[in-house]
Short mmCIF file of C-alpha atoms and ligand atoms in Angstrom, two decimals:
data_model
loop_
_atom_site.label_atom_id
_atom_site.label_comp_id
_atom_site.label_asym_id
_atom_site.label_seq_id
_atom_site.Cartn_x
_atom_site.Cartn_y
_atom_site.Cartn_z
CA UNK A 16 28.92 13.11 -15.63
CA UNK A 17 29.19 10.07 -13.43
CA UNK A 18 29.03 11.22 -9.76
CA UNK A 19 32.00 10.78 -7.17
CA UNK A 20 29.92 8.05 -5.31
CA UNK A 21 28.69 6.01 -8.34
CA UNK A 22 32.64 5.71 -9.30
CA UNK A 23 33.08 4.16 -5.81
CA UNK A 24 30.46 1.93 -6.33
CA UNK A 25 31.56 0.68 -9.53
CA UNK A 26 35.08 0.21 -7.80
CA UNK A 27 33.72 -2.07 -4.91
CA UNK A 28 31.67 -4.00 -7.77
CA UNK A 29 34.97 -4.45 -9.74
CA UNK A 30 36.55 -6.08 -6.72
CA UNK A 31 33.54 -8.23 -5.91
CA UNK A 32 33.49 -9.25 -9.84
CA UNK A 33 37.47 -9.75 -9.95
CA UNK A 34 37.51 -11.74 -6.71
CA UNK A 35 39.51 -9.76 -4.72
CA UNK A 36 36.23 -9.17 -2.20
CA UNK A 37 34.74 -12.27 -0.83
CA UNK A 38 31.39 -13.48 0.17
CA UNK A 39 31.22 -12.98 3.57
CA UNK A 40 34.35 -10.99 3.93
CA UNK A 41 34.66 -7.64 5.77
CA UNK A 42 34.86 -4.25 3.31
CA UNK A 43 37.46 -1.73 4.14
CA UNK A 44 36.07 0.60 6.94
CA UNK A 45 34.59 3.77 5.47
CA UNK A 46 37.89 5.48 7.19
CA UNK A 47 40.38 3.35 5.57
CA UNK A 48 38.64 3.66 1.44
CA UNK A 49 37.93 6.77 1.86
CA UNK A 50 41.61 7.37 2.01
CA UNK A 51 42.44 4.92 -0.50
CA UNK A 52 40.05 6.30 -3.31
CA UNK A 53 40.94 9.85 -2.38
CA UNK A 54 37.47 10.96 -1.74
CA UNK A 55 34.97 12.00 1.33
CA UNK A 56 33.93 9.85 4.16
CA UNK A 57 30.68 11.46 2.71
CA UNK A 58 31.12 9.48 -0.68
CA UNK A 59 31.80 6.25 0.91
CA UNK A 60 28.84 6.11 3.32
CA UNK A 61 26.60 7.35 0.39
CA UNK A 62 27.91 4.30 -1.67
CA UNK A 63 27.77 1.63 0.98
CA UNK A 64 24.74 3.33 1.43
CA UNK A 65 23.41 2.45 -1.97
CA UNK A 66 25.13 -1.12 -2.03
CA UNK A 67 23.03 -2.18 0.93
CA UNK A 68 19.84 -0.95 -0.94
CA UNK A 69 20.66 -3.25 -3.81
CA UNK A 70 21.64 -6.03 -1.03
CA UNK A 71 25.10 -6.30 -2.36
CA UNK A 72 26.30 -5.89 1.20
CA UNK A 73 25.00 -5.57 4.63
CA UNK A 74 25.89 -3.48 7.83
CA UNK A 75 26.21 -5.00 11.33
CA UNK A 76 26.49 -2.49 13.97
CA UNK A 77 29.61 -1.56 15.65
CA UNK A 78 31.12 -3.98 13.27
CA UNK A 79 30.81 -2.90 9.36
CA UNK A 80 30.05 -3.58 6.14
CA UNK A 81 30.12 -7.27 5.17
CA UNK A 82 29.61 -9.01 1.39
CA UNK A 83 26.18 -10.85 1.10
CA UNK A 84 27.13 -14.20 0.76
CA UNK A 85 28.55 -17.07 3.22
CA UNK A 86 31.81 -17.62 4.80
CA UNK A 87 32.24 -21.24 4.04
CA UNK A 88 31.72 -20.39 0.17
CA UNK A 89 34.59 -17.95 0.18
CA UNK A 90 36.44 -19.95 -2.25
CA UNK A 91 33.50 -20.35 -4.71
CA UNK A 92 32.41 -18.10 -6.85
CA UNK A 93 29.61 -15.65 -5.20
CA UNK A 94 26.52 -17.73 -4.40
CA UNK A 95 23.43 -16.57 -6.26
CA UNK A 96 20.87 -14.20 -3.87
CA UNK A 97 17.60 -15.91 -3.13
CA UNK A 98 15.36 -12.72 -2.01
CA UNK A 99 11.88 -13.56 -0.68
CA UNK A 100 11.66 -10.14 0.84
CA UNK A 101 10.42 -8.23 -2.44
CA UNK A 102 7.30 -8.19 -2.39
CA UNK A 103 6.45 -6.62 -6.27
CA UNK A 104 5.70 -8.76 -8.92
CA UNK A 105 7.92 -10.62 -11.17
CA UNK A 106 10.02 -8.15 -13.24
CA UNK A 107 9.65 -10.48 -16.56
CA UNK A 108 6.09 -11.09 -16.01
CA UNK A 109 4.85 -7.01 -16.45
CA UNK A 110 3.80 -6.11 -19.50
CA UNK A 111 5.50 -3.62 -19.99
CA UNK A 112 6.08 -3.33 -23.66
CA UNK A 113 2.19 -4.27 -24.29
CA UNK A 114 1.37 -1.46 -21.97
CA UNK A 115 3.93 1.11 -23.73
CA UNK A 116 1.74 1.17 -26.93
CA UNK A 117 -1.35 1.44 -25.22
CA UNK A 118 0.37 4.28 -23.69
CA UNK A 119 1.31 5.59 -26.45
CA UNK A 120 -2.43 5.05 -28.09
CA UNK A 121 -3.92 6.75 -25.16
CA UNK A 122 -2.05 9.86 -25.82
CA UNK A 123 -3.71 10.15 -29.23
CA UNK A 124 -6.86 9.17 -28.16
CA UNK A 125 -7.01 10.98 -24.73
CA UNK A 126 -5.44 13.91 -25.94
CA UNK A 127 -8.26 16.42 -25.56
CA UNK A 128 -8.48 15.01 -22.05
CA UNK A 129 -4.70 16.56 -21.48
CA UNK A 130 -6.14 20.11 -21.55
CA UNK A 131 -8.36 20.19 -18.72
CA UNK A 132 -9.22 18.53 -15.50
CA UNK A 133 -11.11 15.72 -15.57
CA UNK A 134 -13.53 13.22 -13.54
CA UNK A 135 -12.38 12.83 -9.85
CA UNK A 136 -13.90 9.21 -10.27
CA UNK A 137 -12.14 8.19 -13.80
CA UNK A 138 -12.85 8.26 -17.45
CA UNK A 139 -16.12 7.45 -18.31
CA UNK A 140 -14.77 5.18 -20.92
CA UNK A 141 -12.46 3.37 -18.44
CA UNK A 142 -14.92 2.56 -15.99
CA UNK A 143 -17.29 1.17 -18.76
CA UNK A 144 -14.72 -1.24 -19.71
CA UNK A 145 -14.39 -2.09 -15.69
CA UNK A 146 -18.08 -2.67 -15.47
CA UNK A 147 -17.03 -5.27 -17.93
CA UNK A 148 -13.95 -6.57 -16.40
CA UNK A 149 -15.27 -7.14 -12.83
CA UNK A 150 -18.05 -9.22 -13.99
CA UNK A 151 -15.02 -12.15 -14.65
CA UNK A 152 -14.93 -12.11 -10.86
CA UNK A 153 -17.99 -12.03 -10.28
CA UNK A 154 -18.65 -8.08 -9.06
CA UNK A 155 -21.49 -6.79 -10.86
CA UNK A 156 -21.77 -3.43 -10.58
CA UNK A 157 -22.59 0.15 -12.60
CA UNK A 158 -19.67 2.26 -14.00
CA UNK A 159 -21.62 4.78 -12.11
CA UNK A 160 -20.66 2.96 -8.50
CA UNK A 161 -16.67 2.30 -9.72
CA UNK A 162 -14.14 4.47 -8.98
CA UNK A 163 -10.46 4.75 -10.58
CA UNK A 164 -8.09 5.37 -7.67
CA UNK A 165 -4.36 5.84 -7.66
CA UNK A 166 -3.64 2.39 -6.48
CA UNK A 167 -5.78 0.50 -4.17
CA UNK A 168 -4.01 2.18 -1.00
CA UNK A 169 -5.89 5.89 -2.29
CA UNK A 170 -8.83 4.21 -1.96
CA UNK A 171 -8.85 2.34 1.98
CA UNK A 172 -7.01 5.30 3.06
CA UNK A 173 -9.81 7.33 1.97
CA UNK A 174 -12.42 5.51 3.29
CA UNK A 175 -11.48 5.03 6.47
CA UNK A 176 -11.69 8.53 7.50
CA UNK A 177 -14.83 8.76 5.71
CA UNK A 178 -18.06 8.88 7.78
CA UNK A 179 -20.42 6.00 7.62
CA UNK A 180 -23.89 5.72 7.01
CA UNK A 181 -23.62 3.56 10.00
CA UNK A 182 -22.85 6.34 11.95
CA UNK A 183 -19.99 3.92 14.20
CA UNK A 184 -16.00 5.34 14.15
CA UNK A 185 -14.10 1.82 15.07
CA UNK A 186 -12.43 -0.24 12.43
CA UNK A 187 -11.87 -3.48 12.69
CA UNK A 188 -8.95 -5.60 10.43
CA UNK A 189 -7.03 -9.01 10.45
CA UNK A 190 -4.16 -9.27 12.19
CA UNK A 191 -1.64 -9.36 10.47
CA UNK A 192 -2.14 -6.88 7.22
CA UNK A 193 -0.06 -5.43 5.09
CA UNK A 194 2.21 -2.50 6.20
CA UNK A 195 0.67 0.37 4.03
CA UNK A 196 -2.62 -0.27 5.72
CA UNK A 197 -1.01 -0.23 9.40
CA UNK A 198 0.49 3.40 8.04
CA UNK A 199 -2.65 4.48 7.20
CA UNK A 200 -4.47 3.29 10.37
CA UNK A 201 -1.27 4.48 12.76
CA UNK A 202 -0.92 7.54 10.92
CA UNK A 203 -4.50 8.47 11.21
CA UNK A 204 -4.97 7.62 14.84
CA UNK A 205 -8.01 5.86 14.06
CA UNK A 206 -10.02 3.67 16.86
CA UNK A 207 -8.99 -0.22 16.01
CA UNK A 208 -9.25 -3.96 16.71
CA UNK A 209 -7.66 -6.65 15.74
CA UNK A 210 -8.86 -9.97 14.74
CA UNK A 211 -5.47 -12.62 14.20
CA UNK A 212 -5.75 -14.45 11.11
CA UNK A 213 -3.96 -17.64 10.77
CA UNK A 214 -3.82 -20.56 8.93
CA UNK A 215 -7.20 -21.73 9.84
CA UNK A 216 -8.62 -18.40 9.23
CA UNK A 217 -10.28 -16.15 11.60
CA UNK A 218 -12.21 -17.27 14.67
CA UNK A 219 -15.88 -16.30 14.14
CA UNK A 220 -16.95 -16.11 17.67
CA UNK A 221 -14.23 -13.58 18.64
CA UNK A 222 -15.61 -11.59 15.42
CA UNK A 223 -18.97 -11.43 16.09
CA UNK A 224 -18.35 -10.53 19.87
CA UNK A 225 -15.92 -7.29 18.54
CA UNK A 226 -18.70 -6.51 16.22
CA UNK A 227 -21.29 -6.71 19.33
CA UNK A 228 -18.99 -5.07 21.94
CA UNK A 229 -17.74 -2.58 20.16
CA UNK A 230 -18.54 0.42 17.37
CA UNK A 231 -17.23 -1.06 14.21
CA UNK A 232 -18.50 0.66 11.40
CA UNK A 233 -16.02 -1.02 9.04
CA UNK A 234 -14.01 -4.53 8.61
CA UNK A 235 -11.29 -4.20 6.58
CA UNK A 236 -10.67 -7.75 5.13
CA UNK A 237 -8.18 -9.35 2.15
CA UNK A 238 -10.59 -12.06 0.73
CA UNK A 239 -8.13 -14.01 -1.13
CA UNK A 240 -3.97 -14.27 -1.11
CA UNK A 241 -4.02 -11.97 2.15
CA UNK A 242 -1.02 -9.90 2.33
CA UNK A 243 1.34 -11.06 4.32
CA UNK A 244 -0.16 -14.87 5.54
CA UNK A 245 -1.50 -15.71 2.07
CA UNK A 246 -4.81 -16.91 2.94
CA UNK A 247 -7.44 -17.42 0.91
CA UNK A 248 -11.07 -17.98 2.90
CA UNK A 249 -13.20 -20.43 1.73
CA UNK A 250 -17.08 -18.98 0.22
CA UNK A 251 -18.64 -20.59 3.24
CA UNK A 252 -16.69 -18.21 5.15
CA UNK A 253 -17.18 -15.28 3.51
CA UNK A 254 -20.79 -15.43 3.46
CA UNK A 255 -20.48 -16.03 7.22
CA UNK A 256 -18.36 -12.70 7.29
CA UNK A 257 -21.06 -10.70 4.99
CA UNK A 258 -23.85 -12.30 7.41
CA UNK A 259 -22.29 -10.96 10.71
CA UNK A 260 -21.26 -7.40 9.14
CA UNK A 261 -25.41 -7.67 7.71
CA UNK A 262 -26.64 -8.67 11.47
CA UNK A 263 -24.18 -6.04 13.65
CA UNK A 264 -24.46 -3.11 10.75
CA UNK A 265 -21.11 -3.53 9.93
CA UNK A 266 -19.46 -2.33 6.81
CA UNK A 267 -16.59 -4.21 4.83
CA UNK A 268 -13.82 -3.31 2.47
CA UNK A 269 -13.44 -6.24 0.54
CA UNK A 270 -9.61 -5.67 -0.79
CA UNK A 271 -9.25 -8.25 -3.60
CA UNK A 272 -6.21 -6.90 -4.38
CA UNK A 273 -5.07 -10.08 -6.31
CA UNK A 274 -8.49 -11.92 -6.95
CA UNK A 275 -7.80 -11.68 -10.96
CA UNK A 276 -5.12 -14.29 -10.08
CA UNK A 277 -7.52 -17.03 -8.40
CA UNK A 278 -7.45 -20.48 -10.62
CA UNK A 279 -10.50 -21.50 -8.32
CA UNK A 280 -13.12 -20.04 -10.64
CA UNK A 281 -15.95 -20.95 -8.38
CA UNK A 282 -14.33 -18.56 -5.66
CA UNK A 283 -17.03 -15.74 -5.05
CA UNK A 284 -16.17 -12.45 -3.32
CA UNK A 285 -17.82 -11.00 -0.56
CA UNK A 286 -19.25 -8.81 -2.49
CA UNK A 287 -21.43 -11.03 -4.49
CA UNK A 288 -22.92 -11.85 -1.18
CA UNK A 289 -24.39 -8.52 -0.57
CA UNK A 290 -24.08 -5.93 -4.10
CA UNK A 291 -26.63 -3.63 -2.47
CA UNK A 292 -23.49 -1.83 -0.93
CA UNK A 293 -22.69 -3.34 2.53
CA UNK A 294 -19.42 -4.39 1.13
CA UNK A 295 -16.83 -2.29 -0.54
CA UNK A 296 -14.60 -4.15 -3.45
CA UNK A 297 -11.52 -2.53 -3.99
CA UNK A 298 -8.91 -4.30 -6.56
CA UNK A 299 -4.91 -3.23 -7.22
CA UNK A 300 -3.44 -3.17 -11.36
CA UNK A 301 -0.18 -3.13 -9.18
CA UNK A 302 0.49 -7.03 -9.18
CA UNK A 303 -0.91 -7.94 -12.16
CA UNK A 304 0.11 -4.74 -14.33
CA UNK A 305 3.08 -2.13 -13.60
CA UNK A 306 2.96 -1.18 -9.71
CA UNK A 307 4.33 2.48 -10.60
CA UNK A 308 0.64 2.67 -12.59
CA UNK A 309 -0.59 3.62 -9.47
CA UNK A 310 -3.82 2.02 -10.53
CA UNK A 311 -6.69 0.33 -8.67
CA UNK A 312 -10.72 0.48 -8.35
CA UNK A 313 -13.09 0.78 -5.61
CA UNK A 314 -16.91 -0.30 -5.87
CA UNK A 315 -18.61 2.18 -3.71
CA UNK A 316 -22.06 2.13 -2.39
CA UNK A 317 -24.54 5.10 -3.59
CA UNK A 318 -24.52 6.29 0.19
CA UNK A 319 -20.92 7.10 -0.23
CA UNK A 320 -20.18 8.17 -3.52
CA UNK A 321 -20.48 11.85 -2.49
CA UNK A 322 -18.39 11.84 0.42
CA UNK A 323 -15.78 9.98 -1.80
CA UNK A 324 -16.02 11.54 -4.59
CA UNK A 325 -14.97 14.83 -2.54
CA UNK A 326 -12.20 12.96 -0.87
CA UNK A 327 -10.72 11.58 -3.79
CA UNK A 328 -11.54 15.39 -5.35
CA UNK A 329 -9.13 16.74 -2.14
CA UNK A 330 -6.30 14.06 -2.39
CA UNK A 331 -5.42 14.23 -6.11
CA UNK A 332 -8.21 15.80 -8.34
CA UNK A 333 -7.97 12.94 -10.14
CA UNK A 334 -5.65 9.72 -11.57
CA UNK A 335 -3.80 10.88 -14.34
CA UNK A 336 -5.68 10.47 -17.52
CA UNK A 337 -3.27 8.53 -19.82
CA UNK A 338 -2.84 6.45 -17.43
CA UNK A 339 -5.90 5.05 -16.85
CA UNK A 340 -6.53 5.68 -21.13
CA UNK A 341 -4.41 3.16 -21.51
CA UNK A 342 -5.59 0.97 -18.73
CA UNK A 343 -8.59 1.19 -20.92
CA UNK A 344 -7.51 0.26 -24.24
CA UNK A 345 -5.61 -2.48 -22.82
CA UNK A 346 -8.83 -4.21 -21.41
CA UNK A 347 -10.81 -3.28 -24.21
CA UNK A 348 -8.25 -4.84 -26.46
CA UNK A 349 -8.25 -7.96 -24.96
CA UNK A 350 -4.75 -7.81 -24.23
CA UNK A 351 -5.66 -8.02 -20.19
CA UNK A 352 -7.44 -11.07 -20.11
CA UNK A 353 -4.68 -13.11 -22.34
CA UNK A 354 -1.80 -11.49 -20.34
CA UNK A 355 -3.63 -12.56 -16.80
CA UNK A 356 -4.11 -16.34 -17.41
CA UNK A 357 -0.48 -16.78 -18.32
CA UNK A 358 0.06 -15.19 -15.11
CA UNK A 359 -2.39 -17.65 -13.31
CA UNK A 360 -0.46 -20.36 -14.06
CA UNK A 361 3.22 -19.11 -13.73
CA UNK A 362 2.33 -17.83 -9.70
CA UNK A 363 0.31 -21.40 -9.20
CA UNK A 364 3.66 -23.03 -9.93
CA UNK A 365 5.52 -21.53 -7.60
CA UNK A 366 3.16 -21.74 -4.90
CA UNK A 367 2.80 -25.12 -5.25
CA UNK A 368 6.40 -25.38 -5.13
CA UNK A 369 6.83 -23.71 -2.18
CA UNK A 370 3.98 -25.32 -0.03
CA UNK A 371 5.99 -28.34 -1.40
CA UNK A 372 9.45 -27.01 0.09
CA UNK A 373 7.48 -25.80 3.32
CA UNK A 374 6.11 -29.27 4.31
CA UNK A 375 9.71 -31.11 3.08
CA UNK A 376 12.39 -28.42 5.07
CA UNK A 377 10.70 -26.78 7.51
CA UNK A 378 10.98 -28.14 11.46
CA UNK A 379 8.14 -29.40 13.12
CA UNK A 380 9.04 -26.14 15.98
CA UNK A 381 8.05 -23.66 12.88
CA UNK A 382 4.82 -23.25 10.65
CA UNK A 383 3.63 -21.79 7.77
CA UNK A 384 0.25 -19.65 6.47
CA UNK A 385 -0.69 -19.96 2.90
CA UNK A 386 1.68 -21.56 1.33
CA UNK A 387 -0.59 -21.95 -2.17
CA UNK A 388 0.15 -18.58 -2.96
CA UNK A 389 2.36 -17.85 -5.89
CA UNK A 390 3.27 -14.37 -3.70
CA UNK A 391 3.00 -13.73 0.22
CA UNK A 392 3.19 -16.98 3.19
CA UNK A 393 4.28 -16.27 6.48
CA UNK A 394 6.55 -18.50 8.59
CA UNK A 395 5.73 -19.01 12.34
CA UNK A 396 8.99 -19.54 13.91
CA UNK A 397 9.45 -20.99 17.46
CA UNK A 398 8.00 -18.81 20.49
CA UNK A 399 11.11 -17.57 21.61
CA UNK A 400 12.70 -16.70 18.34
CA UNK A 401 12.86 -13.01 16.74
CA UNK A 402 11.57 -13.25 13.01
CA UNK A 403 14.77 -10.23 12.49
CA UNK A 404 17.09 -12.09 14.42
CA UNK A 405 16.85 -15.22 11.67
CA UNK A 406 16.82 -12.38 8.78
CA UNK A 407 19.88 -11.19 10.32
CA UNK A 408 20.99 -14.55 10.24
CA UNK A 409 20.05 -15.90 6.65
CA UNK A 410 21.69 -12.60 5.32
CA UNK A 411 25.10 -14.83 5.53
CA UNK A 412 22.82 -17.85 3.48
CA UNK A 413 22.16 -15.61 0.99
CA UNK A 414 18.77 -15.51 1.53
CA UNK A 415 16.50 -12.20 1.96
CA UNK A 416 13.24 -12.63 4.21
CA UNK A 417 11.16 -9.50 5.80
CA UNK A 418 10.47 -9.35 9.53
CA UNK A 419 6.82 -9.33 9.64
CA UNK A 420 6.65 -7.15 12.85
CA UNK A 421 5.36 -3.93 11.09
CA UNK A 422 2.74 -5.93 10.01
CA UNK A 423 1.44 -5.72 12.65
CA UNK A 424 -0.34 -2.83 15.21
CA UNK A 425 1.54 -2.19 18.03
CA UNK A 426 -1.01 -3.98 20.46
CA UNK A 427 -1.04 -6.90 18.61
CA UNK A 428 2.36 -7.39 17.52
CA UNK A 429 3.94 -10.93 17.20
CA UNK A 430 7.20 -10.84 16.83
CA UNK A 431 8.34 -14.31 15.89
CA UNK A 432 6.97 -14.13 12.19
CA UNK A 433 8.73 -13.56 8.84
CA UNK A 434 7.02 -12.75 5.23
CA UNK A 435 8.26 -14.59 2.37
CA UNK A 436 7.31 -13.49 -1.01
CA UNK A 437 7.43 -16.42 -4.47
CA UNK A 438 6.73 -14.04 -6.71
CA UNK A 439 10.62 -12.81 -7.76
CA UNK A 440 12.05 -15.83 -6.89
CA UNK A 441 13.34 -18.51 -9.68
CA UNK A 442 11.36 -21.73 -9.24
CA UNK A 443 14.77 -23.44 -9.24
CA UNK A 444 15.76 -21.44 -6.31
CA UNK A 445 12.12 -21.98 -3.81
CA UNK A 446 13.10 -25.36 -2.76
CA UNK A 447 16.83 -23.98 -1.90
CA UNK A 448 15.93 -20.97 -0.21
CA UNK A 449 12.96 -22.48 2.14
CA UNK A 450 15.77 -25.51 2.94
CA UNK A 451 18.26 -22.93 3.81
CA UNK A 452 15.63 -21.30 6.01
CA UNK A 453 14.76 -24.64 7.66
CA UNK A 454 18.68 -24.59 8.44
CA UNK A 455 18.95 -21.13 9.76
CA UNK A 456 16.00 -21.64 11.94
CA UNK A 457 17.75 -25.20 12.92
CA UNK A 458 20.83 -23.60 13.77
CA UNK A 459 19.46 -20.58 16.14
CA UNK A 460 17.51 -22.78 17.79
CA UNK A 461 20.43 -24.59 18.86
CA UNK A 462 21.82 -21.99 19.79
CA UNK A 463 19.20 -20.83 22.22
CA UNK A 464 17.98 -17.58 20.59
CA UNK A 465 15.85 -15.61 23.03
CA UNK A 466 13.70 -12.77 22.07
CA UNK A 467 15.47 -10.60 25.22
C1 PLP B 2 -3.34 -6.52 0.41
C2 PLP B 2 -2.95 -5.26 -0.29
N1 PLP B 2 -3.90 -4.39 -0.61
C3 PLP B 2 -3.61 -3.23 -1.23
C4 PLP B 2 -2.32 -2.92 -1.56
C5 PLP B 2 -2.04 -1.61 -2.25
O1 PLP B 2 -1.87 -1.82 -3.62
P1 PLP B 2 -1.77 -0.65 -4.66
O2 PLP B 2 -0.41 -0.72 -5.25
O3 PLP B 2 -2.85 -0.87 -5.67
O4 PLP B 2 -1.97 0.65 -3.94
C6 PLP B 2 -1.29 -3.80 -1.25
C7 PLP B 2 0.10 -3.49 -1.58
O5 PLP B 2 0.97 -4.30 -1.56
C8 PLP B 2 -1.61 -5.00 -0.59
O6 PLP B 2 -0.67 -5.89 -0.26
#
């Protein structure tokens, strides 16, 4: 039975569709439909509610609910929404179908698996095929050191509460880093430094004097399409990083969350700098595969597959097993490797498109990190100006950006910085959306925006 609030939803939606609500235009206060439909005040917050999730409308404090769209294009039909602020992969791109027969394989061929508990690091069979996989990216390791992990995130939130051989408690990552790693540090209350990464990189000589000064037994670093700047460092400078963490007794967590998805075949992770176990390679399935998978690997070194292995034992038992079955009869099948360098090519385009619309619309008061990569770039915007206050602002373009402030940890914040993400966006729509940003960040500035 449809619910009282989904009925009001499909009401506003029938207005929008039938013209009768424009872009831009003020909805009827929660007060005034709640009369008119005959239902709760309950109902209608619960449906405005769920309109604002699907960015149908926004809320301004004090004010309302307003349409998404502008208020010059009120006679036009509804302009389409250009949203850089989702950050998953492109719907159309996931293989889903492909994946829904291997699925279905696995619970053949797994079945006996079903009936008991099984190995907290992952199916023998699936971490053969790994062993395999890795080796395209130049990680050459033994099933015996790779773990299966519930998504990446299982496996740095893990190990940074894990002891080190190291015997240090300080963790050191870029600045920014993506916002699941901030929870798990904040959360945690864990000792931490930052190091700011730009779009020249990090500075070495601030690195090696935190991993002097200080106890870091771990740096956690994204080696390629960092999330959110998009930087990729160069092999030069990640053997500098694996020398400094060799020289100070530093550990690193490689996260190559995306490294499948290099075109520069020549790029070497860290880890290839150092496989006796200094560095830590962890790799997500969630942008390349299905992100509800909730799959991802970590290569561990022998001094810490106990300790992990108990962790990982404590957090989940294990990753479901037809899960990663199928993960396995998709690589064996060859189906991953066709399916990923289709997907090299389609997130190339559009971050060549947008380092394209970056250069053409942007002002010469704002700049931009890594704008090669087909999903995350960040764009600095002047000193003074509040990356949410131009959100706010592009809201009535049309255009969805993220605030990158919880990107950040509290001492370090920045708050003039906004994430853009390619990935979801048409390639028709890159050049419009980064113009209309250029605008919006044209027009506040004109208007004196102030971070007070
Ligand atoms: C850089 C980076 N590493 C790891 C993760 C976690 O990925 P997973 O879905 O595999 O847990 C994310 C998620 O977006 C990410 O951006």
């Amino acid at each position: 039975m449809e619910k009282k609030y989904e009925g009001t939803i499909k009401e506003i939606e029938d207005r929008i569709n039938e013209g009768r609500l424009k872009p831009g235009e003020r909805l009827p206060s929660v007060r005034r439909l709640s009369k008119e439909l005959q239902c709760s005040i309950n109902t209608i917050i619960k449906a405005y509610a769920e309109l604002e999730k699907k960015h149908r409308i926004y809320s301004v404090p004090k004010s309302g609910y307003f349409l998404v769209g502008s208020h010059q294009s009120s006679n036009s039909s509804p302009k389409e929404l250009i949203d850089f602020s989702s950050a998953g992969p492109d719907r159309s791109r996931m293989p889903y179908r492909d994946y829904q027969h291997c699925m279905n394989q696995a619970i053949e061929f797994y079945k006996e698996e079903m009936f008991h508990y099984s190995e907290p690091l992952g199916l023998e069979q699936l971490r053969q095929q790994l062993s395999k996989q890795l080796q395209d990216v130049q990680v050459f390791a033994p099933p015996e050191r790779i773990c299966v992990v519930s998504g990446s995130q299982q496996a740095l939130d893990l190990l940074i509460s894990l002891s080190f051989p190291n015997g240090k408690d300080e963790i050191c990552t870029e600045q920014p880093t993506h916002p699941s790693f901030i929870q798990s540090l904040t959360s945690r209350n864990l000792k931490v430094s930052g190091i700011e990464i730009t779009n020249q990189g990090i500075d070495f000589t601030r690195l090696e004097q935190i991993f002097k000064e200080r106890e870091i037994k771990l740096f956690y670093t994204v080696s390629r399409f960092q999330n959110p700047t998009g930087y990729s460092y160069s092999n030069h400078e990640r053997k500098k990083i694996v020398e400094l963490a060799q020289k100070y007794d530093v550990y690193i967590i490689e996260d190559d969350y995306m490294g499948d998805l290099d075109t520069k075949r020549k790029a070497d992770p860290m880890f290839a700098y150092d496989p006796s176990g200094r560095v830590i390679y962890t790799k997500s399935f969630s942008k390349v595969l299905l992100p509800g998978l909730r799959l991802g690997v970590a290569v561990l070194p022998e001094a810490l597959l106990d300790s992990f292995t108990r962790a990982k034992f404590a957090a989940d038992v294990h990753t479901p097993v037809i899960t990663q079955g199928a993960l396995e009869i998709y690589l064996q099948s060859g189906m991953y490797k066709a399916h990923i360098q289709k997907l090299r090519r389609y997130y190339k385009k559009k971050g060549t498109l947008l380092k394209k619309a970056y250069l053409e619309h942007l002002p010469p008061e704002a700049g931009f990190t890594g704008g090669e990569s087909g999903f995350y770039s960040t764009v600095e915007l002047p000193e003074r100006m509040k990356g949410k206050h131009l959100a706010d602002h592009l809201i009535h373009k049309n255009v969805l950006v993220q605030d990158a402030t919880a990107m950040y940890l509290p001492k370090y914040r920045k708050e003039n910085r906004i994430r853009l993400s390619v990935s979801q966006v048409k390639d028709k729509n890159i050049t419009l959306g980064i113009e209309k940003i250029g605008e919006g960040i044209r027009e506040l500035l004109a208007k004196g925006s102030s971070l007070v």
